[in-house]
XYZ file of C-alpha atoms in Angstrom:
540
model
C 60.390 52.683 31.602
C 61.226 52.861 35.132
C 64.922 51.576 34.641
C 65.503 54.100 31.776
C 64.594 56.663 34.492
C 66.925 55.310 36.945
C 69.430 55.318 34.646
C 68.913 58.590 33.564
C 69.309 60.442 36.937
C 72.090 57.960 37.529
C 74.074 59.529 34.899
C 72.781 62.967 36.002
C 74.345 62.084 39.454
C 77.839 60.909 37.726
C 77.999 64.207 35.366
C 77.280 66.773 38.519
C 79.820 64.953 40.481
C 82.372 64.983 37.481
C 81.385 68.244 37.222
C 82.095 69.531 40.748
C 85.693 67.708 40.316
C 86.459 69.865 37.211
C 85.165 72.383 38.865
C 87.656 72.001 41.909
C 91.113 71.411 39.573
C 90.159 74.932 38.572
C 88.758 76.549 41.905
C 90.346 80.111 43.094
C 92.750 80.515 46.001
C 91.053 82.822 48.109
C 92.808 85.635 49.666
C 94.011 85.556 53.257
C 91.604 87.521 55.945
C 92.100 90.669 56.726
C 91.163 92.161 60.313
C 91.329 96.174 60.559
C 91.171 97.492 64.059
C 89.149 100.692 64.550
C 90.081 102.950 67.654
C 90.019 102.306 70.812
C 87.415 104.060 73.004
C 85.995 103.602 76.539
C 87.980 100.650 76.634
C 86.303 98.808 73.456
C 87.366 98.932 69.900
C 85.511 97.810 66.611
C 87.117 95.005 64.672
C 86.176 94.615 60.763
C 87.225 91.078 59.259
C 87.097 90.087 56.123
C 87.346 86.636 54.607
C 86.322 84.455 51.664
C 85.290 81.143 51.196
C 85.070 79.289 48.038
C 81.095 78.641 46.523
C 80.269 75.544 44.522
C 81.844 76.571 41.738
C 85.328 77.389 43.196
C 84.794 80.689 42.960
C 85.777 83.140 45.821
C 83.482 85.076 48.228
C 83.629 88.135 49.788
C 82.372 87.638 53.474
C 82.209 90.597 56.359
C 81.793 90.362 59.710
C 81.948 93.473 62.500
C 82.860 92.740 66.431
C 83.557 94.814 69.684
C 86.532 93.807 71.193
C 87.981 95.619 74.877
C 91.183 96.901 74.238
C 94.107 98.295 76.818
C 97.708 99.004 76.572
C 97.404 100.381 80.252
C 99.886 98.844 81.621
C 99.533 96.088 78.927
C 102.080 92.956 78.038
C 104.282 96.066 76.185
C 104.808 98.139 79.059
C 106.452 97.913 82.851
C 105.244 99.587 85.608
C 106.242 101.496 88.520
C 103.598 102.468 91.124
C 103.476 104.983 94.212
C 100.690 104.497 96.340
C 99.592 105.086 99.748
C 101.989 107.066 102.238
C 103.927 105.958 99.986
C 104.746 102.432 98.697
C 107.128 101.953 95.793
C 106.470 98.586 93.718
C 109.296 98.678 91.471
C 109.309 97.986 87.409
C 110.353 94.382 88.517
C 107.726 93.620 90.884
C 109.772 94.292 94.068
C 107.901 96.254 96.972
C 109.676 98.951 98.876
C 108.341 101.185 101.512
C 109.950 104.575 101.568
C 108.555 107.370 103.826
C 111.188 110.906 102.839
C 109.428 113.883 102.165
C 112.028 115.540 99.632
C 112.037 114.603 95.969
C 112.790 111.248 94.231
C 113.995 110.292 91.294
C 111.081 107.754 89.809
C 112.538 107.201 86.739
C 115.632 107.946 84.165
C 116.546 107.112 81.306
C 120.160 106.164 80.508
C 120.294 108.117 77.764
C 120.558 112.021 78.695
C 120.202 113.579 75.045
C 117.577 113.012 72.429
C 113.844 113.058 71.761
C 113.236 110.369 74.163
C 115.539 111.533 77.039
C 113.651 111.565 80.293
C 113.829 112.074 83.619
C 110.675 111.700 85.969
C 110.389 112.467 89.635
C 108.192 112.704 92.263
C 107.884 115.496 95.447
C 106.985 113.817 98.575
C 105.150 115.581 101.701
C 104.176 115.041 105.082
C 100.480 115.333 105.786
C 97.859 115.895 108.666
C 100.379 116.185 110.939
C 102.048 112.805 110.950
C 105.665 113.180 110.382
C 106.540 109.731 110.239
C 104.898 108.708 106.939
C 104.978 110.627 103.848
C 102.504 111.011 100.657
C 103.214 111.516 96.453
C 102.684 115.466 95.874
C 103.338 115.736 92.721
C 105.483 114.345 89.581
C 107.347 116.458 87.428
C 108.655 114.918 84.060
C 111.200 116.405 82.242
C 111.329 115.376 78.441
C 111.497 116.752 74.996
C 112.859 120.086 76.308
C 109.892 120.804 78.936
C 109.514 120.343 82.587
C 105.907 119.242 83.064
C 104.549 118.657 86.598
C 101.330 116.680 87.586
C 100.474 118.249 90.730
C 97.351 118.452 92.687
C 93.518 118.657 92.154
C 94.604 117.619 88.548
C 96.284 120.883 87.818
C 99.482 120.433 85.084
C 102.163 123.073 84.789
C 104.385 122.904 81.867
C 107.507 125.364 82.263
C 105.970 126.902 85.511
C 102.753 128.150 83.870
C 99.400 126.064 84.426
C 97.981 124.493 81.251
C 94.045 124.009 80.455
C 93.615 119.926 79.429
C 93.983 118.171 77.074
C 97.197 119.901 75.743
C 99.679 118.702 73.317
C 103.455 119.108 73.952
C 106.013 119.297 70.837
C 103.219 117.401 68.698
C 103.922 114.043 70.540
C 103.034 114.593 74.263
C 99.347 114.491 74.932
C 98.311 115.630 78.438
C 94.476 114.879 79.368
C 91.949 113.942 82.032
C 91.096 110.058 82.021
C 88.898 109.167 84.890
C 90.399 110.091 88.172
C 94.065 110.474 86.959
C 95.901 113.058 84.705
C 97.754 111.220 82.546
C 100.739 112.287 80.118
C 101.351 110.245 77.033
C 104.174 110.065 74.743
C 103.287 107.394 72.130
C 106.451 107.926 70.304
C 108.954 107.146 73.263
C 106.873 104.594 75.000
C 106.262 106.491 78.137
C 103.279 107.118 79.641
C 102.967 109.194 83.394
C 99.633 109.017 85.986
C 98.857 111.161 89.208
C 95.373 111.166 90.626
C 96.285 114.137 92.220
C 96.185 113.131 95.950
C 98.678 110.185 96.474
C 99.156 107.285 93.402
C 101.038 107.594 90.605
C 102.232 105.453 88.157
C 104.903 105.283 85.458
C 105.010 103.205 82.831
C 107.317 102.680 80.293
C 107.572 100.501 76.414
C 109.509 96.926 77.464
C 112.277 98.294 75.073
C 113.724 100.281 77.405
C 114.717 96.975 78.876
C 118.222 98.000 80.358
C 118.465 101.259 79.566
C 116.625 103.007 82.570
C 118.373 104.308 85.806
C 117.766 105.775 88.824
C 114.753 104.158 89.893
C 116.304 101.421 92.160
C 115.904 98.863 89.564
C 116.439 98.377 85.615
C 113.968 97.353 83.976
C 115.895 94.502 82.438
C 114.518 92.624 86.300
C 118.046 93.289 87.934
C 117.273 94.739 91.971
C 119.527 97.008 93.396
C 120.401 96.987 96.870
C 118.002 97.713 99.114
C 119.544 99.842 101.154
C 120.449 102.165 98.320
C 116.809 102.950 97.779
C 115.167 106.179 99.026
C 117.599 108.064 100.057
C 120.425 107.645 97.641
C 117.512 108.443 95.096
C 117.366 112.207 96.477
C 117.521 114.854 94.270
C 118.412 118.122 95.005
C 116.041 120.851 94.442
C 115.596 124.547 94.621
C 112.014 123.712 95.897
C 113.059 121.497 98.482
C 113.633 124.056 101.434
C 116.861 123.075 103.941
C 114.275 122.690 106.693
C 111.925 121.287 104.781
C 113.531 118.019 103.166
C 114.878 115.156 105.932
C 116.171 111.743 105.004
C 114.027 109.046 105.913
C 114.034 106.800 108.885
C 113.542 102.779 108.647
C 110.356 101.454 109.861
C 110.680 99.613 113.747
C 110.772 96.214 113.286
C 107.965 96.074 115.783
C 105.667 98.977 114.145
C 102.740 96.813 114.176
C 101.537 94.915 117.432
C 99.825 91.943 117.405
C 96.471 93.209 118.813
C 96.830 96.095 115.954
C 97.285 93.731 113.508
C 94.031 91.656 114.635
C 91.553 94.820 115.312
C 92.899 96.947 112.536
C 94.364 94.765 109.803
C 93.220 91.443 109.424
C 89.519 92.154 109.596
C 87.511 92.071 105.649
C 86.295 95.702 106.221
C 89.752 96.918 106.879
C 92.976 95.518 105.159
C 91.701 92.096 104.626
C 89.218 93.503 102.440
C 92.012 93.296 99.627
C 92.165 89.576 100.233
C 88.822 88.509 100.522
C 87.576 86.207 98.378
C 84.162 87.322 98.652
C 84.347 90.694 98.797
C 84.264 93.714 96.439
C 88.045 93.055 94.809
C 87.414 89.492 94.455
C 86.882 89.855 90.652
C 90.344 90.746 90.353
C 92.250 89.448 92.781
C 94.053 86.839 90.553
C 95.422 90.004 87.976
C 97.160 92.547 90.633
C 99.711 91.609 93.259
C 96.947 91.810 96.329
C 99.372 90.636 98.963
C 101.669 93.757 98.330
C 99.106 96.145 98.321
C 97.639 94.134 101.724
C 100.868 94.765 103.422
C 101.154 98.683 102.503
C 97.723 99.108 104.550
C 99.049 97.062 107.697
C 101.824 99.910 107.191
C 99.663 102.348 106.951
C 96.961 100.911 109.552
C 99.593 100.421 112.149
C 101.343 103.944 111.307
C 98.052 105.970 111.865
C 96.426 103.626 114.528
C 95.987 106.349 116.949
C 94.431 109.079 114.476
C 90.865 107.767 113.710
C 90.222 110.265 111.144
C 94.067 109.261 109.840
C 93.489 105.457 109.977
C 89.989 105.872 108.051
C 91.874 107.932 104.878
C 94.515 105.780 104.698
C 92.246 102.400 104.710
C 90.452 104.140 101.818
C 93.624 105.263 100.206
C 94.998 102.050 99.683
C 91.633 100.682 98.340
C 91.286 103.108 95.971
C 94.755 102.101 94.439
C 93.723 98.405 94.299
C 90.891 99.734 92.621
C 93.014 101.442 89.912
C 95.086 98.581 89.247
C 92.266 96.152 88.881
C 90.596 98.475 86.548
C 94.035 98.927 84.243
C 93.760 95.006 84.202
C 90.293 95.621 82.585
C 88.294 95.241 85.905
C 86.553 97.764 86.115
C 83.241 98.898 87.995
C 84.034 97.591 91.422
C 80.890 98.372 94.210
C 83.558 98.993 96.590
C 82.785 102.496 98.079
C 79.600 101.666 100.028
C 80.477 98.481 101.375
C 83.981 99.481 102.785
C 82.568 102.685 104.096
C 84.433 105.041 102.018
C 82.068 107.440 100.585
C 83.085 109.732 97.835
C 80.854 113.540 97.650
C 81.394 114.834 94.875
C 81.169 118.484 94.142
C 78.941 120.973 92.327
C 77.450 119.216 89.109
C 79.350 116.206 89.366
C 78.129 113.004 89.921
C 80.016 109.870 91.413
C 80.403 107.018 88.977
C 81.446 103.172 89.351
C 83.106 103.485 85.665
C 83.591 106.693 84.631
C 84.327 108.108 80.848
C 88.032 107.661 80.683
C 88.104 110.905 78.128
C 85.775 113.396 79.270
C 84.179 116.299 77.276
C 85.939 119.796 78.154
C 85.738 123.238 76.745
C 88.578 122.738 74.754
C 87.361 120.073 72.395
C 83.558 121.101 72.656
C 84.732 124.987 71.161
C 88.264 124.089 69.337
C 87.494 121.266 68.402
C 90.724 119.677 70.521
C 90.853 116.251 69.188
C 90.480 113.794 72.419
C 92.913 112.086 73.621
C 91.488 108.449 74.812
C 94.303 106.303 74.243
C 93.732 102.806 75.487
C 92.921 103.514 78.564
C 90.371 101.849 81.041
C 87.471 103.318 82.663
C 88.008 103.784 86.282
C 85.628 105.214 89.285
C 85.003 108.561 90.322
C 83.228 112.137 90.215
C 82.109 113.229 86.698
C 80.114 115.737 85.009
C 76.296 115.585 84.804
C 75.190 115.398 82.089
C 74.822 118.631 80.004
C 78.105 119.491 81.957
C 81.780 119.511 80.770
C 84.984 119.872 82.363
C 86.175 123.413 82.524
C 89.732 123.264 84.200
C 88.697 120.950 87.543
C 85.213 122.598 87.713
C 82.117 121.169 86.100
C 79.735 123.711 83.748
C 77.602 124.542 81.269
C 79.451 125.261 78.233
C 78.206 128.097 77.958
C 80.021 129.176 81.382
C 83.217 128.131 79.739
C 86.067 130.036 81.731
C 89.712 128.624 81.231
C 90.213 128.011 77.651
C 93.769 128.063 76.810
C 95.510 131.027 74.942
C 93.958 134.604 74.361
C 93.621 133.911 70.517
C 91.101 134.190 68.455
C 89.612 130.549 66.453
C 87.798 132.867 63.692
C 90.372 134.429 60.811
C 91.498 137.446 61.756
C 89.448 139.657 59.110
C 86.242 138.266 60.212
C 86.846 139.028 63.603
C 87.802 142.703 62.783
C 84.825 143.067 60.622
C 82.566 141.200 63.461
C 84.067 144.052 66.140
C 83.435 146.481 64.118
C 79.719 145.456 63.770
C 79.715 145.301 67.099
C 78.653 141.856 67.841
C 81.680 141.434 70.406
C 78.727 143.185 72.310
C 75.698 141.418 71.088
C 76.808 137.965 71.565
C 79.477 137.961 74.240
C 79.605 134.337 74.962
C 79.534 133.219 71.133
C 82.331 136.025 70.506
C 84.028 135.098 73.484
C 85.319 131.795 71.896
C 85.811 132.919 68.340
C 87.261 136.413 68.868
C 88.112 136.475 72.212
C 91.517 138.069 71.193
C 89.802 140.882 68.866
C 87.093 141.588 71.676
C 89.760 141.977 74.708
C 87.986 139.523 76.319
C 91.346 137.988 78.067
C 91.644 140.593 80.863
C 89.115 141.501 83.243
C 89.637 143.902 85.920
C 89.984 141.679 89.111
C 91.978 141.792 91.970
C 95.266 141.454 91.984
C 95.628 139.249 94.840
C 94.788 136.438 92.840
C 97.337 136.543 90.450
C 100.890 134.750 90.124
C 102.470 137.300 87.964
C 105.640 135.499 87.469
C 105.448 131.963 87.043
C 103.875 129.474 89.452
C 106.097 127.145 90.258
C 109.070 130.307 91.044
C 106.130 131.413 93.578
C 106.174 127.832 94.722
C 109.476 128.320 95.311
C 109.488 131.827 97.783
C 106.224 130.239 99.359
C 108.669 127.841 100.414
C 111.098 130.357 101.417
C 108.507 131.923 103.942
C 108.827 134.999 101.742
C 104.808 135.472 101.230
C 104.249 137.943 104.159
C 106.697 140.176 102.290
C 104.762 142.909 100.341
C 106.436 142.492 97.033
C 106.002 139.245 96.595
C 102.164 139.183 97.859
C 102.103 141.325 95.082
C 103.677 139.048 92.631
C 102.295 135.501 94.048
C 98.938 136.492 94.883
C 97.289 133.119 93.996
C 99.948 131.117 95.151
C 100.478 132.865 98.366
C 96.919 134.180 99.320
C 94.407 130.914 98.132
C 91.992 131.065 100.142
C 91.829 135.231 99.922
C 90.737 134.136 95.626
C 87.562 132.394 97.319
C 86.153 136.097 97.920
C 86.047 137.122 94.740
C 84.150 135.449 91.479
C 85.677 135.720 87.981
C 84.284 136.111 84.542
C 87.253 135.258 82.435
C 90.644 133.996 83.312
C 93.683 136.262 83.176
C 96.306 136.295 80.571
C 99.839 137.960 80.829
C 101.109 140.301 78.389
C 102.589 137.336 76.742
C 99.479 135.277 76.510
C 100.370 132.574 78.673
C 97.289 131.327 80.629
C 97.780 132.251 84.028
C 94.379 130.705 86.020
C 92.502 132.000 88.475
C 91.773 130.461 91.917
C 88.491 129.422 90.241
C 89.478 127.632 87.457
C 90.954 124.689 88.521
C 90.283 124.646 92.360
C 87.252 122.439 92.964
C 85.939 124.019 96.160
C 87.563 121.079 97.557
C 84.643 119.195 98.134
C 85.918 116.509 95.921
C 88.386 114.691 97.666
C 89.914 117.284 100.560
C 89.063 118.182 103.015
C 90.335 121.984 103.312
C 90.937 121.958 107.722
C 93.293 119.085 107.616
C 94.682 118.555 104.298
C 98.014 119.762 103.727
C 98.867 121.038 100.222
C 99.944 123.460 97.658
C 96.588 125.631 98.795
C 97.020 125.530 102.333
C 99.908 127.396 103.378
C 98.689 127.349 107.235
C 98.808 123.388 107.734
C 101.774 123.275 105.720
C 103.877 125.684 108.075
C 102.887 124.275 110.844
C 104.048 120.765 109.418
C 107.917 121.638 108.377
């Protein structure tokens, strides 16, 4: 009995192993996997793979799977980049380091080719500042593409043909223009350019890796091939109508002696000034095998030594050229750095803002919360800085309640035009202003608001920048038609209710709109800038 059992499951054994073999001469082959990539936000993106593996009986199965990768193309393997930082330093698209100190305007970037979609040309405006006329800072970038002149220029302000622009903002359906962080940054996916300015000092251009030998004017190709150093800086002048003939000088070489040796030991070496961007232990440390530390160590000693008798200079500066090493570490991915409190270089922020070690790289604004403005995130890192509260969003530079929403681009209306006739004519234009006010703020005239006029550029902004320039704002006609550009500081007398609008409904913003009190980052006695016409006389 018991060997007809054990010969029974003997034979059982034989047929389900027989069986499996069948099996296997006719098993499926399963598909390949298949990984779709969701978009990238806040520096993360959702990954969705699918794969199959065979069952028992050959026969395919579906399996699914779901993970959070980080994701950056800022600068990225794909890209090259060119950076500006401090008073200022030039690291070049091939690594190379060159410190430049002319306060006229530079040509950052060209491409070869001068006609077509992807024809560029980007520069940058330098300035003196505080009173130091032997070092220079970034003061704005202008980028001329696709038929428009854009300009990043300070306290995150963008022009685009001379007339200010609310963020984000799309240029010729391919340029996107937004807030990310700290910086302003323009983005042109389909040419493979992509522009930065934090508004105070560093900027950055970066460009696709196929424009490998075909870019000029910056010094060096991006093909790796230096130029000749003593073709840099000056030779790279360009000649503007905004560049005054007292105002622009060629720059002079640095001493070879700038820096003495007790200098160096007191106000460079130490890990709370200069050394801090070496230190192995301190706040960069995370990221000090991703950026080029050393370079960015020997901009401060420049900067250190050039401002060694100016306490309040020497502190900015230190602070300056941590904050860049802070925004390249954070484009490698590092981001969140404590760095602030333990180098003493406290950020305020201003009204409803609060300071953050990684900020949202694509804040909420009025545009998107009432238009419905599709964000613009990109692939970009989070970096530190002053953001909204929460309940806040960005209107222009100023933080609000979106209900207080001010600077919305364009006197148009978002409701059809019936409805909004038939809504004025019911009279709710008067019933519910602030609901009205962003669906048929065109039918209820709410673009214009009787103001003064003093804060108005009536022509456009940068042609004011211009005669500002030109000393020409003590003459009455054109304090009439550069009010805000001419008379800043006048605008802080007044409040506003609604931005102004020219007769052909280009925005034209108020003093309010994108000036943060300056509370942010400047301070207003010894800053020199676009809204300070006294320090900047007194400079040039």
């Amino acid at each position: 009995m018991k060997s007809s059992v054990r010969t029974g499951k003997l034979l059982l054994s034989f047929l389900v192993i027989v069986g499996f073999q069948i099996a296997n001469l006719h098993a499926e082959t399963c598909p390949r996997a298949k990984v779709v990539k969701g978009e990238c936000i806040r520096g993360e993106r959702l990954e969705h793979i699918t794969w199959y593996a065979q069952n028992a009986y050959g026969t395919c199965v579906e399996k699914n799977q779901t993970q959070s990768k980080p994701c950056s193309i800022l600068p990225g393997e794909n890209f090259c980049q060119c950076a500006i930082v401090g008073d200022p330093h030039y690291r070049t698209f091939n690594g190379h380091m060159i410190h430049f100190f002319g306060n006229c305007t530079y040509s950052l970037a060209e491409s070869k080719e001068t006609h077509g979609e992807c024809a560029f040309k980007i520069r940058g405006k330098n300035e003196h500042r505080h009173g130091n006329l032997r070092v220079s800072y970034l003061r704005y970038i202008t980028v001329e593409m696709a038929d428009k002149k854009i300009t990043l220029h300070q306290f995150g302000r963008v022009f685009i043909d001379g007339v200010i622009a609310s963020l984000p903002v799309e240029v010729n359906k391919d340029i996107q223009i937004f807030h990310s962080g700290t910086m302003v940054d323009l983005v042109s996916k389909k040419c493979g350019v992509v522009v930065s300015f934090d508004g105070n000092s560093n900027g950055y251009v970066m460009v696709s890796k196929d424009y490998r030998g075909k870019i000029t004017k910056q010094g060096v190709d991006v093909s790796g091939k230096p130029d000749k150093f003593n073709l840099i800086g000056n030779s790279y002048s360009i000649e503007s109508t905004l560049d005054g003939a007292h105002a622009c000088k060629p720059a002079q070489p640095l001493p070879q002696n700038f820096c003495t040796n007790d200098q160096e030991e007191k106000l460079v070496k130490p890990t709370t000034q200069c050394g801090a961007l070496l230190d192995a232990a301190g706040p960069f440390s995370a990221c000090l095998d991703k950026v080029n530390a050393e370079q960015l160590y020997e901009s401060c000693k420049i900067d250190i030594c050039a401002n060694a008798n100016n306490a309040e200079a020497l502190t900015r500066a230190r602070c300056e050229l941590f904050k860049a090493m802070e925004e390249q570490c954070s484009m490698k991915g590092i981001s969140g750095l404590q760095w602030r409190a333990a180098l003493n270089c406290p950020l305020q922020c201003g009204k409803n803002k609060v300071y953050s070690a990684k900020m949202d790289p694509c804040p909420k604004t009025c545009e998107n919360h009432f238009f419905g403005t599709r964000k613009q995130c990109y692939d970009l890192p989070s970096q530190e800085g002053c953001e909204c509260k929460p309940g806040y969003i960005l209107d222009g530079m100023l933080c609000v309640k979106p209900s207080q929403c001010q600077c919305l681009e364009g006197c148009r209306d978002t409701g059809s035009k019936s409805d909004c006739k038939t809504w004025v004519a019911e009279g709710k234009c008067t019933k519910f202003p602030r609901l009205m006010k962003h669906v048929c703020r065109a039918s209820c005239k709410f673009c214009v608001e009787e103001v003064t006029d003093v804060c108005v550029d009536r022509i456009s902004s940068e042609r004011c920048e211009k005669y500002r320039h030109e000393g020409k704002c003590d003459d009455k006609f054109y304090k009439m038609a550069c009010g805000l550009t001419c008379h800043p500081f006048t605008c802080r007398e007044y409040s506003f209710q609604f931005c102004l609008y020219g007769s052909n409904s280009s925005l034209q913003i108020t003093f309010v709109c994108y000036f943060s009190l300056r509370q942010e980052t400047y301070d207003p006695e010894s800053h020199t800038d676009i809204m300070d016409k006294k320090t900047r006389k007194v400079h040039s």
